[in-house]
Each structure stands twice: as structure tokens, then as C-alpha cells.
């Protein structure tokens, strides 16, 4: 009896899948005719081609020869038509349209429903409007003394590792969590010490598992959570969230104590118009605009999804490029010698605007290492483009990794590290959307000013104190482009003490 039921279910499934296949081809044929189709198998589309491939090979299997917009079916999921976009004009048309505010389906695996990075457009619009100012230029200016204190602490800790190869991604990861907790959550922690390392390894392995799932269509069902990987991933994320909840509870207790002594921190910050990220979230909770879950998930968004691995990976990329290209490192240090008297002098807002060569280096590093190599969006209503129509429900992957390395847009030396390409005289005829390290449009990175300011301050402290070296050459750098980009050459950088002499 059981056997008969199972065969009936199997037959029914095959039948339904075939109907879906016919429907999707029939319904979308005329709309899709204008686009290049990447050929796949019936029903499963490109899904089968992914089996047995590692992260990099999977990523590459979707990259077509041309940067023209193309599409592929990746499985029997109705309307899961996947578009590949790699031209600046298409980035512009798509990311500035309100039909593409919804994130692509794989973002639902990020264990976060209501935070800025993953939320549905209806929740996102309100959250973004409310939270924009907490990470805007005015607020970031006030964070500068904290950035100095935390990154000075980072370089103090690095003193112990002089003469050795260091994992600069981990070091920066700990410092960035410390900085974010202090600037945006008002929590002064000792996380740069041992606890930070524990959290780093937990995060690193959780993200690896998550990336693995995202790239394997057959792991997209809820059954994944019953597998060993699924259970491990869930437990690591839960541990991370427990850490955030504890910090949040402590902060709430601290606010309640202050209130008992007549100090209403939230009301004062609101009146002074300088609420940090958490103060704003908690004030909105008091006003019943945010739920408790929304506050927690916004905290997770900054500390897990968006604010930490992004900055630390980019910092790793910049330092690696400077270690490989000693001539550029010397030019950045020369710039520092013109700006600072002392090796430990704190950076001011005035100093920041004078770090012009460092800015070119940061941009060129972000071109090489776009942290979101594929920006994923869902089309929420049929969208006309390039003589065709992207059907509602399609998943769009905007490939900034490929666009940033395309010789058509960056010339024959696109694969080289050449910061001068960003000089105004060399980039005047670029398309405004060919360089998109922080995304584009209304759903771009809310933390871009925060990130650039903190990167400049961290780099100015580290480069005044240490010389960075490596045995690697540019072609030896191994990167895994996935939902987030990963640089695999850990422990590639060595630090030596730098002789500091100001030229002021
Ligand atoms: C160099 C470091 C960083 C880079 C390269 C970066 C890049 C990005 C990119 C590409 C996106 C996605 C845009 C899209 O989907 O179109 C994004 C979103 C986001 N980033 Fe960043 N980011 C960085 C640092 C930060 C920091 C430090 C914070 C917070 C303090 C932050 C908070 C966010 C948030 C909350 C979102 C979601 C925004 C939304 O959907 O409204 N990021 N970032």
C-alpha cells in the first residue's frame, strides 16, 4: 500500500513539474525572446550543472561569455528564472527602479526577516527611513574619537605579532565588532581580546555553511535544517544571536538604571537629534513603531549580516594589495608623513579629507574585491528593458565582480592594481554605474560613510606603525566570490615595525 502511495506521489510530482515547465516556457517565451538564454536541461534547468562544483566553479557556471543580459532556469521552482546582469546601464535601469527593491530568494536563508538587509519592501521602507540618519555623515563625524580609540587598541595588540604572519581579517573583524558595539549600540566591550576570536571562528564557519547552501539549489528546502550542516549552521547563528541578545539586555538594564536616577538617555538623544542606531530602534519600540523582534533583528543585521565581515574583508583586501605593491604602500605612508606629526596622533575629520591617495587605493581595492559580487533582487512587476520584458518573480543577479574586472570598462590593465585609474582625469568618461562597491539606488549600503571613515582611520594607524609585507604576488590571491566575497589567503601578511618620521 505504502509503495503504491509513493509511486502515485512520484508520478504526480513528475506530472506537476512537467506542467510547470510547459507553463513557464509558454508564458514567458515572448517576454524573454529578446534575451540570451543560457541553455539548461528541461525541468531542472541549470540546476544539474551545479552538482559536484565548488563555490568558484558554481559562480562561474552562470557567467556567460557576453555581458549582455542573459537568463537561465535553475530548477523546477515556478518563475525562478535567473537573470545575469553585468553592464553599467543595466545596473542603473534595474537598481534605480522600485520594481527591484525586494531581495532575491536566497536572502531568506540569512536567519533574519525584518532587518534592513533582508526585509520585504513594506517593512524595509519604514526601517530605512527611520534609521538613515543614525549612520549618516553627521553621526559618523561624531564617531571619529571612538574609531581612534578602538583602532589604536587594535594596533597595540598587533605589537605582539611583529615579525610574524598575521590573519589581518580576523584582527580587523574583532576591531570592527568592538567599534560597532561602541558607536552604534553604546556598548563599550573588551571583545578585541579572547572572546572576539571565539566569535570570529563561529561566524566564519557559519558563513561558509550558509554560502554552501545558497549555491546548492537542492539544499533550498526546509529539510536542510535536519541535515548535519543545517543543524550546525543553525546552532552557530543561534550562538551569535545569543551574544547579541545579551549585549542588548545589558544595554536595556543600563538604560533602566539611568532612568531610575532621573536620566532618560533615549529622550535626551532624541532631543539632541544624535540618536545612535540602537537608541533610535529602542525609542521606536517605546513609541510602538518597532517590535522587540524588529529591534533584535536590526542589531543582528549590523553585527552579523552587513556591518562586520564587509568592512573586515575590504580592509584585508586593501592591506594585502599594499603588501603586494610596496610602491603604493610607500606613497600612502608619504601622504601620512605630510599629515601627521606623531605615530600615534589621533585622526581628526580635517585629516580625513587630506588622505586623497589612500582614497584611490581604497577604491581600487574595492574594485578588485566587491564585497557583494552578486547583488540579488526579485522583480516584483513585469519590467521592460532592452526590447524584452523581465517577468514578475524573476531573480536578478547583478554581477559587480565581473563588471569591475571588465576590460571594456576599465581598459586592458583591468586586472592590474592601479589606483591612479580613479583620478578624475582618468575616470572622467566612465559610466556612473560601472563602479558600485556599495550598491546603487535606494537600497544601497546605509553604512558607506561609516565604512569609508573607519577604514581610513584604521589604515592610518596601522600604516604609521607597521610595514606590511607578503610573499604573494597578485595572481596568487585566491578569492571566492559568492553572496559575500571571501579572500582565502589567510596569514599572508607579515608585519614589521616602521621607522616613523614626519615630513610636516
Ligand atoms: C567597506 C565596507 C562595506 C561595503 C563594501 C558594503 C557594501 C554593501 C553592499 C554592496 C550592500 C548591498 C546593496 C544592495 O543590495 O544593493 C550593502 C548593504 C547594506 N550595508 Fe553595507 N557595506 C559595507 C559596510 C557596511 C557597514 C559598516 C554597515 C553598518 C554600519 C553596513 C550596513 C549595511 C546595511 C544595513 C545594508 C542593507 C541596506 C538596505 O537594504 O537598506 N555596511 N552594503
PDB file of N, CA and C in Angstrom, residues 321-396:
ATOM      1  N   UNK A 321      46.753  44.258  -0.860  1.00  0.00           N
ATOM      2  CA  UNK A 321      47.203  44.967  -2.059  1.00  0.00           C
ATOM      3  C   UNK A 321      48.415  45.850  -1.743  1.00  0.00           C
ATOM      4  N   UNK A 322      48.388  46.487  -0.560  1.00  0.00           N
ATOM      5  CA  UNK A 322      49.523  47.349  -0.197  1.00  0.00           C
ATOM      6  C   UNK A 322      50.770  46.526   0.137  1.00  0.00           C
ATOM      7  N   UNK A 323      50.558  45.333   0.687  1.00  0.00           N
ATOM      8  CA  UNK A 323      51.705  44.474   0.990  1.00  0.00           C
ATOM      9  C   UNK A 323      52.328  43.954  -0.307  1.00  0.00           C
ATOM     10  N   UNK A 324      51.488  43.667  -1.295  1.00  0.00           N
ATOM     11  CA  UNK A 324      52.000  43.179  -2.591  1.00  0.00           C
ATOM     12  C   UNK A 324      52.659  44.330  -3.359  1.00  0.00           C
ATOM     13  N   UNK A 325      52.022  45.507  -3.320  1.00  0.00           N
ATOM     14  CA  UNK A 325      52.515  46.647  -4.109  1.00  0.00           C
ATOM     15  C   UNK A 325      53.197  47.644  -3.184  1.00  0.00           C
ATOM     16  N   UNK A 326      54.476  47.356  -2.860  1.00  0.00           N
ATOM     17  CA  UNK A 326      55.217  48.174  -1.891  1.00  0.00           C
ATOM     18  C   UNK A 326      55.294  49.639  -2.304  1.00  0.00           C
ATOM     19  N   UNK A 327      55.342  49.897  -3.641  1.00  0.00           N
ATOM     20  CA  UNK A 327      55.479  51.294  -4.092  1.00  0.00           C
ATOM     21  C   UNK A 327      54.241  52.100  -3.687  1.00  0.00           C
ATOM     22  N   UNK A 328      53.072  51.463  -3.734  1.00  0.00           N
ATOM     23  CA  UNK A 328      51.851  52.174  -3.344  1.00  0.00           C
ATOM     24  C   UNK A 328      51.790  52.334  -1.820  1.00  0.00           C
ATOM     25  N   UNK A 329      52.301  51.334  -1.107  1.00  0.00           N
ATOM     26  CA  UNK A 329      52.322  51.457   0.351  1.00  0.00           C
ATOM     27  C   UNK A 329      53.180  52.661   0.753  1.00  0.00           C
ATOM     28  N   UNK A 330      54.344  52.805   0.087  1.00  0.00           N
ATOM     29  CA  UNK A 330      55.227  53.938   0.410  1.00  0.00           C
ATOM     30  C   UNK A 330      54.549  55.275   0.105  1.00  0.00           C
ATOM     31  N   UNK A 331      53.763  55.301  -0.989  1.00  0.00           N
ATOM     32  CA  UNK A 331      53.087  56.571  -1.330  1.00  0.00           C
ATOM     33  C   UNK A 331      52.014  56.918  -0.302  1.00  0.00           C
ATOM     34  N   UNK A 332      51.320  55.882   0.199  1.00  0.00           N
ATOM     35  CA  UNK A 332      50.310  56.142   1.240  1.00  0.00           C
ATOM     36  C   UNK A 332      51.009  56.632   2.506  1.00  0.00           C
ATOM     37  N   UNK A 333      52.129  56.003   2.854  1.00  0.00           N
ATOM     38  CA  UNK A 333      52.835  56.402   4.078  1.00  0.00           C
ATOM     39  C   UNK A 333      53.404  57.818   3.913  1.00  0.00           C
ATOM     40  N   UNK A 334      53.900  58.132   2.720  1.00  0.00           N
ATOM     41  CA  UNK A 334      54.378  59.517   2.468  1.00  0.00           C
ATOM     42  C   UNK A 334      53.258  60.512   2.717  1.00  0.00           C
ATOM     43  N   UNK A 335      52.053  60.138   2.260  1.00  0.00           N
ATOM     44  CA  UNK A 335      50.901  61.027   2.486  1.00  0.00           C
ATOM     45  C   UNK A 335      50.660  61.207   3.986  1.00  0.00           C
ATOM     46  N   UNK A 336      50.787  60.111   4.746  1.00  0.00           N
ATOM     47  CA  UNK A 336      50.605  60.173   6.218  1.00  0.00           C
ATOM     48  C   UNK A 336      51.673  61.083   6.846  1.00  0.00           C
ATOM     49  N   UNK A 337      52.899  60.976   6.310  1.00  0.00           N
ATOM     50  CA  UNK A 337      54.002  61.782   6.881  1.00  0.00           C
ATOM     51  C   UNK A 337      53.745  63.275   6.692  1.00  0.00           C
ATOM     52  N   UNK A 338      52.999  63.605   5.605  1.00  0.00           N
ATOM     53  CA  UNK A 338      52.660  65.012   5.356  1.00  0.00           C
ATOM     54  C   UNK A 338      51.541  65.483   6.292  1.00  0.00           C
ATOM     55  N   UNK A 339      50.737  64.530   6.765  1.00  0.00           N
ATOM     56  CA  UNK A 339      49.544  64.899   7.539  1.00  0.00           C
ATOM     57  C   UNK A 339      49.791  64.871   9.050  1.00  0.00           C
ATOM     58  N   UNK A 340      50.566  63.870   9.524  1.00  0.00           N
ATOM     59  CA  UNK A 340      50.689  63.651  10.975  1.00  0.00           C
ATOM     60  C   UNK A 340      52.079  63.988  11.495  1.00  0.00           C
ATOM     61  N   UNK A 341      52.102  64.533  12.748  1.00  0.00           N
ATOM     62  CA  UNK A 341      53.377  64.753  13.430  1.00  0.00           C
ATOM     63  C   UNK A 341      53.862  63.454  14.049  1.00  0.00           C
ATOM     64  N   UNK A 342      52.910  62.800  14.723  1.00  0.00           N
ATOM     65  CA  UNK A 342      53.286  61.711  15.608  1.00  0.00           C
ATOM     66  C   UNK A 342      52.701  60.383  15.122  1.00  0.00           C
ATOM     67  N   UNK A 343      53.385  59.300  15.442  1.00  0.00           N
ATOM     68  CA  UNK A 343      52.932  57.979  15.015  1.00  0.00           C
ATOM     69  C   UNK A 343      51.563  57.625  15.623  1.00  0.00           C
ATOM     70  N   UNK A 344      51.295  58.134  16.821  1.00  0.00           N
ATOM     71  CA  UNK A 344      50.027  57.799  17.487  1.00  0.00           C
ATOM     72  C   UNK A 344      49.017  58.946  17.480  1.00  0.00           C
ATOM     73  N   UNK A 345      49.298  59.989  16.712  1.00  0.00           N
ATOM     74  CA  UNK A 345      48.387  61.140  16.721  1.00  0.00           C
ATOM     75  C   UNK A 345      46.980  60.716  16.261  1.00  0.00           C
ATOM     76  N   UNK A 346      45.946  61.074  17.057  1.00  0.00           N
ATOM     77  CA  UNK A 346      44.592  60.697  16.644  1.00  0.00           C
ATOM     78  C   UNK A 346      44.190  61.390  15.338  1.00  0.00           C
ATOM     79  N   UNK A 347      43.409  60.685  14.533  1.00  0.00           N
ATOM     80  CA  UNK A 347      42.945  61.244  13.260  1.00  0.00           C
ATOM     81  C   UNK A 347      41.770  62.183  13.545  1.00  0.00           C
ATOM     82  N   UNK A 348      41.741  63.332  12.867  1.00  0.00           N
ATOM     83  CA  UNK A 348      40.600  64.241  13.015  1.00  0.00           C
ATOM     84  C   UNK A 348      39.827  64.267  11.694  1.00  0.00           C
ATOM     85  N   UNK A 349      38.635  64.866  11.735  1.00  0.00           N
ATOM     86  CA  UNK A 349      37.853  64.979  10.494  1.00  0.00           C
ATOM     87  C   UNK A 349      38.615  65.753   9.428  1.00  0.00           C
ATOM     88  N   UNK A 350      39.437  66.713   9.890  1.00  0.00           N
ATOM     89  CA  UNK A 350      40.214  67.523   8.962  1.00  0.00           C
ATOM     90  C   UNK A 350      41.285  66.657   8.257  1.00  0.00           C
ATOM     91  N   UNK A 351      41.949  65.778   9.044  1.00  0.00           N
ATOM     92  CA  UNK A 351      42.952  64.881   8.437  1.00  0.00           C
ATOM     93  C   UNK A 351      42.321  64.003   7.351  1.00  0.00           C
ATOM     94  N   UNK A 352      41.084  63.548   7.619  1.00  0.00           N
ATOM     95  CA  UNK A 352      40.450  62.570   6.710  1.00  0.00           C
ATOM     96  C   UNK A 352      40.364  63.098   5.282  1.00  0.00           C
ATOM     97  N   UNK A 353      40.023  64.398   5.158  1.00  0.00           N
ATOM     98  CA  UNK A 353      39.842  64.936   3.808  1.00  0.00           C
ATOM     99  C   UNK A 353      41.180  65.087   3.080  1.00  0.00           C
ATOM    100  N   UNK A 354      42.286  64.973   3.809  1.00  0.00           N
ATOM    101  CA  UNK A 354      43.599  65.103   3.143  1.00  0.00           C
ATOM    102  C   UNK A 354      44.183  63.754   2.701  1.00  0.00           C
ATOM    103  N   UNK A 355      43.494  62.671   3.032  1.00  0.00           N
ATOM    104  CA  UNK A 355      44.034  61.342   2.666  1.00  0.00           C
ATOM    105  C   UNK A 355      43.591  60.972   1.245  1.00  0.00           C
ATOM    106  N   UNK A 356      43.999  61.767   0.281  1.00  0.00           N
ATOM    107  CA  UNK A 356      43.457  61.591  -1.068  1.00  0.00           C
ATOM    108  C   UNK A 356      44.048  60.377  -1.810  1.00  0.00           C
ATOM    109  N   UNK A 357      45.340  60.112  -1.603  1.00  0.00           N
ATOM    110  CA  UNK A 357      45.902  58.946  -2.300  1.00  0.00           C
ATOM    111  C   UNK A 357      45.369  57.654  -1.669  1.00  0.00           C
ATOM    112  N   UNK A 358      45.222  57.676  -0.344  1.00  0.00           N
ATOM    113  CA  UNK A 358      44.653  56.495   0.331  1.00  0.00           C
ATOM    114  C   UNK A 358      43.251  56.195  -0.216  1.00  0.00           C
ATOM    115  N   UNK A 359      42.503  57.259  -0.501  1.00  0.00           N
ATOM    116  CA  UNK A 359      41.154  57.068  -1.049  1.00  0.00           C
ATOM    117  C   UNK A 359      41.200  56.318  -2.391  1.00  0.00           C
ATOM    118  N   UNK A 360      42.194  56.680  -3.232  1.00  0.00           N
ATOM    119  CA  UNK A 360      42.321  55.978  -4.529  1.00  0.00           C
ATOM    120  C   UNK A 360      42.620  54.499  -4.304  1.00  0.00           C
ATOM    121  N   UNK A 361      43.482  54.241  -3.310  1.00  0.00           N
ATOM    122  CA  UNK A 361      43.856  52.846  -3.006  1.00  0.00           C
ATOM    123  C   UNK A 361      42.629  52.070  -2.509  1.00  0.00           C
ATOM    124  N   UNK A 362      41.831  52.713  -1.666  1.00  0.00           N
ATOM    125  CA  UNK A 362      40.631  52.030  -1.145  1.00  0.00           C
ATOM    126  C   UNK A 362      39.680  51.708  -2.306  1.00  0.00           C
ATOM    127  N   UNK A 363      39.485  52.683  -3.187  1.00  0.00           N
ATOM    128  CA  UNK A 363      38.562  52.454  -4.314  1.00  0.00           C
ATOM    129  C   UNK A 363      39.058  51.315  -5.210  1.00  0.00           C
ATOM    130  N   UNK A 364      40.364  51.357  -5.523  1.00  0.00           N
ATOM    131  CA  UNK A 364      40.898  50.324  -6.423  1.00  0.00           C
ATOM    132  C   UNK A 364      40.798  48.932  -5.762  1.00  0.00           C
ATOM    133  N   UNK A 365      40.961  48.884  -4.446  1.00  0.00           N
ATOM    134  CA  UNK A 365      40.830  47.594  -3.747  1.00  0.00           C
ATOM    135  C   UNK A 365      39.374  47.130  -3.777  1.00  0.00           C
ATOM    136  N   UNK A 366      38.440  48.068  -3.633  1.00  0.00           N
ATOM    137  CA  UNK A 366      37.028  47.663  -3.665  1.00  0.00           C
ATOM    138  C   UNK A 366      36.593  47.277  -5.085  1.00  0.00           C
ATOM    139  N   UNK A 367      37.297  47.800  -6.083  1.00  0.00           N
ATOM    140  CA  UNK A 367      37.009  47.365  -7.459  1.00  0.00           C
ATOM    141  C   UNK A 367      37.439  45.904  -7.622  1.00  0.00           C
ATOM    142  N   UNK A 368      38.619  45.590  -7.083  1.00  0.00           N
ATOM    143  CA  UNK A 368      39.105  44.203  -7.186  1.00  0.00           C
ATOM    144  C   UNK A 368      38.277  43.257  -6.332  1.00  0.00           C
ATOM    145  N   UNK A 369      37.840  43.727  -5.157  1.00  0.00           N
ATOM    146  CA  UNK A 369      37.150  42.853  -4.199  1.00  0.00           C
ATOM    147  C   UNK A 369      35.763  43.413  -3.863  1.00  0.00           C
ATOM    148  N   UNK A 370      34.824  43.382  -4.820  1.00  0.00           N
ATOM    149  CA  UNK A 370      33.474  43.881  -4.469  1.00  0.00           C
ATOM    150  C   UNK A 370      32.853  42.919  -3.447  1.00  0.00           C
ATOM    151  N   UNK A 371      32.506  43.447  -2.289  1.00  0.00           N
ATOM    152  CA  UNK A 371      32.098  42.549  -1.194  1.00  0.00           C
ATOM    153  C   UNK A 371      30.833  41.778  -1.540  1.00  0.00           C
ATOM    154  N   UNK A 372      29.939  42.396  -2.336  1.00  0.00           N
ATOM    155  CA  UNK A 372      28.746  41.671  -2.795  1.00  0.00           C
ATOM    156  C   UNK A 372      28.925  41.421  -4.286  1.00  0.00           C
ATOM    157  N   UNK A 373      29.649  40.340  -4.654  1.00  0.00           N
ATOM    158  CA  UNK A 373      29.943  40.129  -6.069  1.00  0.00           C
ATOM    159  C   UNK A 373      28.676  39.944  -6.902  1.00  0.00           C
ATOM    160  N   UNK A 374      27.646  39.370  -6.270  1.00  0.00           N
ATOM    161  CA  UNK A 374      26.353  39.272  -6.938  1.00  0.00           C
ATOM    162  C   UNK A 374      25.324  39.967  -6.061  1.00  0.00           C
ATOM    163  N   UNK A 375      24.717  41.017  -6.579  1.00  0.00           N
ATOM    164  CA  UNK A 375      23.638  41.671  -5.829  1.00  0.00           C
ATOM    165  C   UNK A 375      22.337  41.041  -6.318  1.00  0.00           C
ATOM    166  N   UNK A 376      21.577  40.434  -5.417  1.00  0.00           N
ATOM    167  CA  UNK A 376      20.392  39.672  -5.837  1.00  0.00           C
ATOM    168  C   UNK A 376      19.091  40.396  -5.543  1.00  0.00           C
ATOM    169  N   UNK A 377      18.242  40.506  -6.552  1.00  0.00           N
ATOM    170  CA  UNK A 377      16.943  41.163  -6.389  1.00  0.00           C
ATOM    171  C   UNK A 377      15.846  40.343  -7.053  1.00  0.00           C
ATOM    172  N   UNK A 378      14.607  40.528  -6.588  1.00  0.00           N
ATOM    173  CA  UNK A 378      13.469  39.886  -7.252  1.00  0.00           C
ATOM    174  C   UNK A 378      12.662  40.958  -7.972  1.00  0.00           C
ATOM    175  N   UNK A 379      12.215  40.618  -9.179  1.00  0.00           N
ATOM    176  CA  UNK A 379      11.415  41.572  -9.952  1.00  0.00           C
ATOM    177  C   UNK A 379       9.959  41.460  -9.475  1.00  0.00           C
ATOM    178  N   UNK A 380       9.391  42.556  -8.965  1.00  0.00           N
ATOM    179  CA  UNK A 380       8.047  42.451  -8.373  1.00  0.00           C
ATOM    180  C   UNK A 380       6.925  42.825  -9.344  1.00  0.00           C
ATOM    181  N   UNK A 381       7.309  43.208 -10.564  1.00  0.00           N
ATOM    182  CA  UNK A 381       6.288  43.512 -11.572  1.00  0.00           C
ATOM    183  C   UNK A 381       6.990  43.483 -12.934  1.00  0.00           C
ATOM    184  N   UNK A 382       6.327  42.984 -13.980  1.00  0.00           N
ATOM    185  CA  UNK A 382       6.973  42.895 -15.308  1.00  0.00           C
ATOM    186  C   UNK A 382       7.738  44.184 -15.617  1.00  0.00           C
ATOM    187  N   UNK A 383       8.952  44.031 -16.150  1.00  0.00           N
ATOM    188  CA  UNK A 383       9.804  45.208 -16.342  1.00  0.00           C
ATOM    189  C   UNK A 383      10.391  45.199 -17.751  1.00  0.00           C
ATOM    190  N   UNK A 384      10.108  46.229 -18.499  1.00  0.00           N
ATOM    191  CA  UNK A 384      10.609  46.313 -19.882  1.00  0.00           C
ATOM    192  C   UNK A 384      12.036  46.825 -19.909  1.00  0.00           C
ATOM    193  N   UNK A 385      12.883  46.114 -20.630  1.00  0.00           N
ATOM    194  CA  UNK A 385      14.282  46.548 -20.738  1.00  0.00           C
ATOM    195  C   UNK A 385      14.911  45.919 -21.977  1.00  0.00           C
ATOM    196  N   UNK A 386      15.744  46.651 -22.664  1.00  0.00           N
ATOM    197  CA  UNK A 386      16.493  46.165 -23.834  1.00  0.00           C
ATOM    198  C   UNK A 386      15.607  45.420 -24.845  1.00  0.00           C
ATOM    199  N   UNK A 387      14.385  45.899 -25.062  1.00  0.00           N
ATOM    200  CA  UNK A 387      13.497  45.292 -26.053  1.00  0.00           C
ATOM    201  C   UNK A 387      12.790  44.035 -25.578  1.00  0.00           C
ATOM    202  N   UNK A 388      12.952  43.631 -24.347  1.00  0.00           N
ATOM    203  CA  UNK A 388      12.265  42.454 -23.803  1.00  0.00           C
ATOM    204  C   UNK A 388      11.599  42.809 -22.480  1.00  0.00           C
ATOM    205  N   UNK A 389      11.074  41.767 -21.818  1.00  0.00           N
ATOM    206  CA  UNK A 389      10.410  42.002 -20.538  1.00  0.00           C
ATOM    207  C   UNK A 389      10.946  41.007 -19.505  1.00  0.00           C
ATOM    208  N   UNK A 390      11.412  41.524 -18.387  1.00  0.00           N
ATOM    209  CA  UNK A 390      11.782  40.625 -17.279  1.00  0.00           C
ATOM    210  C   UNK A 390      10.480  40.270 -16.575  1.00  0.00           C
ATOM    211  N   UNK A 391      10.122  38.974 -16.562  1.00  0.00           N
ATOM    212  CA  UNK A 391       8.828  38.641 -15.969  1.00  0.00           C
ATOM    213  C   UNK A 391       8.831  38.808 -14.444  1.00  0.00           C
ATOM    214  N   UNK A 392       7.672  39.196 -13.921  1.00  0.00           N
ATOM    215  CA  UNK A 392       7.482  39.309 -12.468  1.00  0.00           C
ATOM    216  C   UNK A 392       7.928  37.997 -11.807  1.00  0.00           C
ATOM    217  N   UNK A 393       8.605  38.092 -10.698  1.00  0.00           N
ATOM    218  CA  UNK A 393       9.031  36.888  -9.970  1.00  0.00           C
ATOM    219  C   UNK A 393      10.444  36.442 -10.344  1.00  0.00           C
ATOM    220  N   UNK A 394      10.999  36.998 -11.447  1.00  0.00           N
ATOM    221  CA  UNK A 394      12.357  36.581 -11.846  1.00  0.00           C
ATOM    222  C   UNK A 394      13.363  37.012 -10.789  1.00  0.00           C
ATOM    223  N   UNK A 395      14.422  36.240 -10.698  1.00  0.00           N
ATOM    224  CA  UNK A 395      15.501  36.560  -9.755  1.00  0.00           C
ATOM    225  C   UNK A 395      16.642  37.192 -10.557  1.00  0.00           C
ATOM    226  N   UNK A 396      17.077  38.355 -10.140  1.00  0.00           N
ATOM    227  CA  UNK A 396      18.092  39.074 -10.908  1.00  0.00           C
ATOM    228  C   UNK A 396      19.396  39.063 -10.125  1.00  0.00           C
TER     229      UNK A 396
END
